[in-house]
Amino acid sequence: MVGGPQSGKTTAVRNLVTALAPARVRVAVLDLTGRLADLAGLPHVAAVAGGRDRDAVRRTAQLAAGDPGGMLLVVDDASRLRDHDDAYDIVRLMARRELPFVVTAHRWSEPGRRIELRLDPRDSAISPSAAALVPHEPGHGIVAGDGPGSALHVYLAPAP
């Protein structure tokens, strides 16, 4: 999930993790922004590791990658993941194995299913013209449409 600063990326992943509780989807979180620690109290969240604890980040990534049930790994801020070589390698391995994970970032760096929250239209990998129309409010963005350069507007509503 890509978006500019203050576009709602962390809020979107918080809402995603919270919304998965009724489905009992197990989740592990690499909280590299330091704003998701409160998710540790949710029953379906197996682990939340803060970015300052390198060992916890590595163990949490390993936990998700080794879960036979397909635990979802959430990484908040891909740019900080590179400071954790072991965890970065594990996430890349998860991508190759097509294991489930969600990563927030300021720019695109890896291919995959994409949601772009508000960002500079010149940085849009989906549609610069559609990105220019995204409202300057957290949670608004675009997803790729059916044809080249086509996009659909999305709004990731805050949790009640």
C-alpha positions as a Markdown table, in Angstrom:
| # | Residue | x | y | z |
|---|---|---|---|---|
| 1 | Met | 0.0 | 0.0 | 0.0 |
| 2 | Val | 1.6 | 3.2 | -1.1 |
| 3 | Gly | 0.8 | 6.8 | -0.2 |
| 4 | Gly | 2.5 | 10.1 | 0.6 |
| 5 | Pro | 3.1 | 11.3 | 4.2 |
| 6 | Gln | 0.0 | 11.6 | 6.3 |
| 7 | Ser | -2.2 | 9.9 | 3.6 |
| 8 | Gly | -3.6 | 7.2 | 6.0 |
| 9 | Lys | -1.3 | 4.2 | 5.4 |
| 10 | Thr | -1.0 | 3.3 | 9.1 |
| 11 | Thr | -4.6 | 4.0 | 9.7 |
| 12 | Ala | -5.5 | 1.7 | 6.8 |
| 13 | Val | -3.4 | -1.2 | 8.1 |
| 14 | Arg | -4.8 | -0.7 | 11.6 |
| 15 | Asn | -8.3 | -0.9 | 10.2 |
| 16 | Leu | -7.5 | -3.9 | 8.2 |
| 17 | Val | -6.0 | -5.8 | 11.2 |
| 18 | Thr | -9.0 | -4.8 | 13.3 |
| 19 | Ala | -11.5 | -5.9 | 10.7 |
| 20 | Leu | -9.9 | -9.3 | 10.4 |
| 21 | Ala | -10.7 | -10.2 | 14.1 |
| 22 | Pro | -14.2 | -11.7 | 13.3 |
| 23 | Ala | -12.6 | -13.9 | 10.6 |
| 24 | Arg | -10.0 | -15.1 | 13.0 |
| 25 | Val | -7.2 | -14.4 | 10.5 |
| 26 | Arg | -3.9 | -14.7 | 12.5 |
| 27 | Val | -1.8 | -11.6 | 12.1 |
| 28 | Ala | 1.8 | -10.6 | 12.9 |
| 29 | Val | 2.8 | -6.9 | 12.8 |
| 30 | Leu | 6.2 | -5.3 | 12.2 |
| 31 | Asp | 5.4 | -1.8 | 13.7 |
| 32 | Leu | 8.3 | 0.1 | 12.2 |
| 33 | Thr | 6.5 | 3.5 | 12.6 |
| 34 | Gly | 5.8 | 2.9 | 16.3 |
| 35 | Arg | 2.1 | 3.6 | 16.0 |
| 36 | Leu | 0.6 | 0.1 | 16.0 |
| 37 | Ala | 1.7 | -1.3 | 19.4 |
| 38 | Asp | -1.9 | -1.2 | 20.7 |
| 39 | Leu | -2.8 | -4.0 | 18.2 |
| 40 | Ala | -1.0 | -6.5 | 20.4 |
| 41 | Gly | -4.0 | -6.7 | 22.6 |
| 42 | Leu | -6.2 | -8.1 | 19.9 |
| 43 | Pro | -6.8 | -11.9 | 20.2 |
| 44 | His | -6.0 | -12.7 | 16.6 |
| 45 | Val | -2.7 | -10.8 | 16.6 |
| 46 | Ala | 0.1 | -13.2 | 17.3 |
| 47 | Ala | 2.9 | -10.6 | 17.7 |
| 48 | Val | 3.7 | -6.9 | 17.3 |
| 49 | Ala | 7.3 | -6.0 | 17.0 |
| 50 | Gly | 8.6 | -2.5 | 17.3 |
| 51 | Gly | 11.3 | -1.3 | 15.0 |
| 52 | Arg | 13.9 | -0.6 | 17.8 |
| 53 | Asp | 13.9 | -4.3 | 18.8 |
| 54 | Arg | 15.8 | -6.0 | 16.0 |
| 55 | Asp | 15.5 | -9.5 | 17.4 |
| 56 | Ala | 11.7 | -9.1 | 17.9 |
| 57 | Val | 11.3 | -7.9 | 14.3 |
| 58 | Arg | 13.3 | -10.9 | 13.0 |
| 59 | Arg | 11.3 | -13.4 | 15.2 |
| 60 | Thr | 8.0 | -11.9 | 14.2 |
| 61 | Ala | 8.8 | -12.1 | 10.5 |
| 62 | Gln | 9.9 | -15.7 | 11.0 |
| 63 | Leu | 6.7 | -16.5 | 12.9 |
| 64 | Ala | 4.6 | -15.3 | 10.0 |
| 65 | Ala | 6.7 | -17.0 | 7.3 |
| 66 | Gly | 6.7 | -20.3 | 9.1 |
| 67 | Asp | 3.0 | -20.4 | 9.9 |
| 68 | Pro | 1.4 | -23.3 | 8.0 |
| 69 | Gly | -2.0 | -21.6 | 8.1 |
| 70 | Gly | -0.9 | -18.5 | 6.2 |
| 71 | Met | -0.5 | -15.9 | 8.9 |
| 72 | Leu | -0.8 | -12.4 | 7.5 |
| 73 | Leu | 2.3 | -10.3 | 8.0 |
| 74 | Val | 1.8 | -6.5 | 8.2 |
| 75 | Val | 4.8 | -4.3 | 7.7 |
| 76 | Asp | 4.2 | -0.6 | 8.4 |
| 77 | Asp | 6.9 | 1.4 | 6.5 |
| 78 | Ala | 8.9 | -0.6 | 4.0 |
| 79 | Ser | 11.7 | 2.0 | 4.0 |
| 80 | Arg | 12.5 | 1.1 | 7.6 |
| 81 | Leu | 12.4 | -2.6 | 6.8 |
| 82 | Arg | 15.8 | -2.4 | 5.1 |
| 83 | Asp | 17.3 | -1.6 | 8.4 |
| 84 | His | 16.4 | -5.1 | 9.4 |
| 85 | Asp | 18.3 | -7.3 | 6.9 |
| 86 | Asp | 16.9 | -10.7 | 8.2 |
| 87 | Ala | 13.3 | -9.5 | 8.3 |
| 88 | Tyr | 13.7 | -7.9 | 4.8 |
| 89 | Asp | 15.0 | -11.2 | 3.4 |
| 90 | Ile | 12.1 | -13.1 | 5.1 |
| 91 | Val | 9.5 | -10.7 | 3.5 |
| 92 | Arg | 11.1 | -11.2 | 0.1 |
| 93 | Leu | 11.0 | -15.0 | 0.6 |
| 94 | Met | 7.3 | -14.7 | 1.6 |
| 95 | Ala | 6.6 | -12.8 | -1.7 |
| 96 | Arg | 8.3 | -15.5 | -3.7 |
| 97 | Arg | 6.3 | -18.2 | -1.9 |
| 98 | Glu | 3.1 | -16.1 | -2.4 |
| 99 | Leu | 2.5 | -16.0 | 1.3 |
| 100 | Pro | 0.1 | -13.2 | 2.6 |
| 101 | Phe | 1.6 | -9.9 | 3.6 |
| 102 | Val | 0.8 | -6.2 | 3.5 |
| 103 | Val | 3.5 | -3.5 | 3.3 |
| 104 | Thr | 3.1 | 0.3 | 3.6 |
| 105 | Ala | 5.5 | 2.5 | 1.6 |
| 106 | His | 6.0 | 6.0 | 0.3 |
| 107 | Arg | 6.9 | 4.7 | -3.2 |
| 108 | Trp | 6.5 | 1.5 | -5.2 |
| 109 | Ser | 9.5 | -0.9 | -5.0 |
| 110 | Glu | 8.0 | -4.3 | -5.6 |
| 111 | Pro | 5.3 | -5.5 | -8.0 |
| 112 | Gly | 2.1 | -6.9 | -6.6 |
| 113 | Arg | -1.5 | -5.9 | -5.9 |
| 114 | Arg | -1.5 | -2.2 | -5.4 |
| 115 | Ile | -3.5 | 0.4 | -3.5 |
| 116 | Glu | -2.2 | 4.0 | -3.9 |
| 117 | Leu | -3.2 | 6.4 | -1.2 |
| 118 | Arg | -2.7 | 10.1 | -1.9 |
| 119 | Leu | 0.8 | 10.7 | -3.3 |
| 120 | Asp | 2.5 | 13.0 | -5.9 |
| 121 | Pro | 0.8 | 12.1 | -9.2 |
| 122 | Arg | 4.3 | 11.8 | -10.8 |
| 123 | Asp | 5.0 | 8.8 | -8.4 |
| 124 | Ser | 1.8 | 6.9 | -9.4 |
| 125 | Ala | 2.4 | 3.5 | -10.9 |
| 126 | Ile | -1.3 | 3.1 | -11.6 |
| 127 | Ser | -2.4 | 6.3 | -13.2 |
| 128 | Pro | -0.9 | 9.8 | -12.8 |
| 129 | Ser | -4.1 | 11.4 | -14.0 |
| 130 | Ala | -6.3 | 9.5 | -11.6 |
| 131 | Ala | -3.8 | 10.1 | -8.7 |
| 132 | Ala | -4.1 | 13.9 | -9.4 |
| 133 | Leu | -7.8 | 13.6 | -8.6 |
| 134 | Val | -7.4 | 11.9 | -5.2 |
| 135 | Pro | -8.8 | 14.2 | -2.4 |
| 136 | His | -6.2 | 15.6 | 0.1 |
| 137 | Glu | -7.8 | 13.7 | 3.0 |
| 138 | Pro | -6.4 | 10.6 | 4.7 |
| 139 | Gly | -7.8 | 7.3 | 3.4 |
| 140 | His | -8.5 | 8.3 | -0.2 |
| 141 | Gly | -6.7 | 6.6 | -3.0 |
| 142 | Ile | -6.9 | 4.6 | -6.2 |
| 143 | Val | -6.6 | 0.9 | -7.3 |
| 144 | Ala | -5.8 | -0.3 | -10.8 |
| 145 | Gly | -8.8 | -0.7 | -13.1 |
| 146 | Asp | -9.2 | -3.3 | -15.9 |
| 147 | Gly | -7.3 | -1.5 | -18.6 |
| 148 | Pro | -3.9 | 0.1 | -18.8 |
| 149 | Gly | -3.8 | 3.4 | -17.0 |
| 150 | Ser | -7.4 | 3.0 | -15.7 |
| 151 | Ala | -8.0 | 3.4 | -12.0 |
| 152 | Leu | -10.8 | 3.3 | -9.5 |
| 153 | His | -11.2 | 5.7 | -6.6 |
| 154 | Val | -11.1 | 4.0 | -3.1 |
| 155 | Tyr | -11.8 | 5.2 | 0.4 |
| 156 | Leu | -10.5 | 3.3 | 3.4 |
| 157 | Ala | -12.9 | 4.5 | 6.1 |
| 158 | Pro | -11.6 | 4.9 | 9.7 |
| 159 | Ala | -12.7 | 2.3 | 12.2 |
| 160 | Pro | -15.7 | 3.3 | 14.3 |
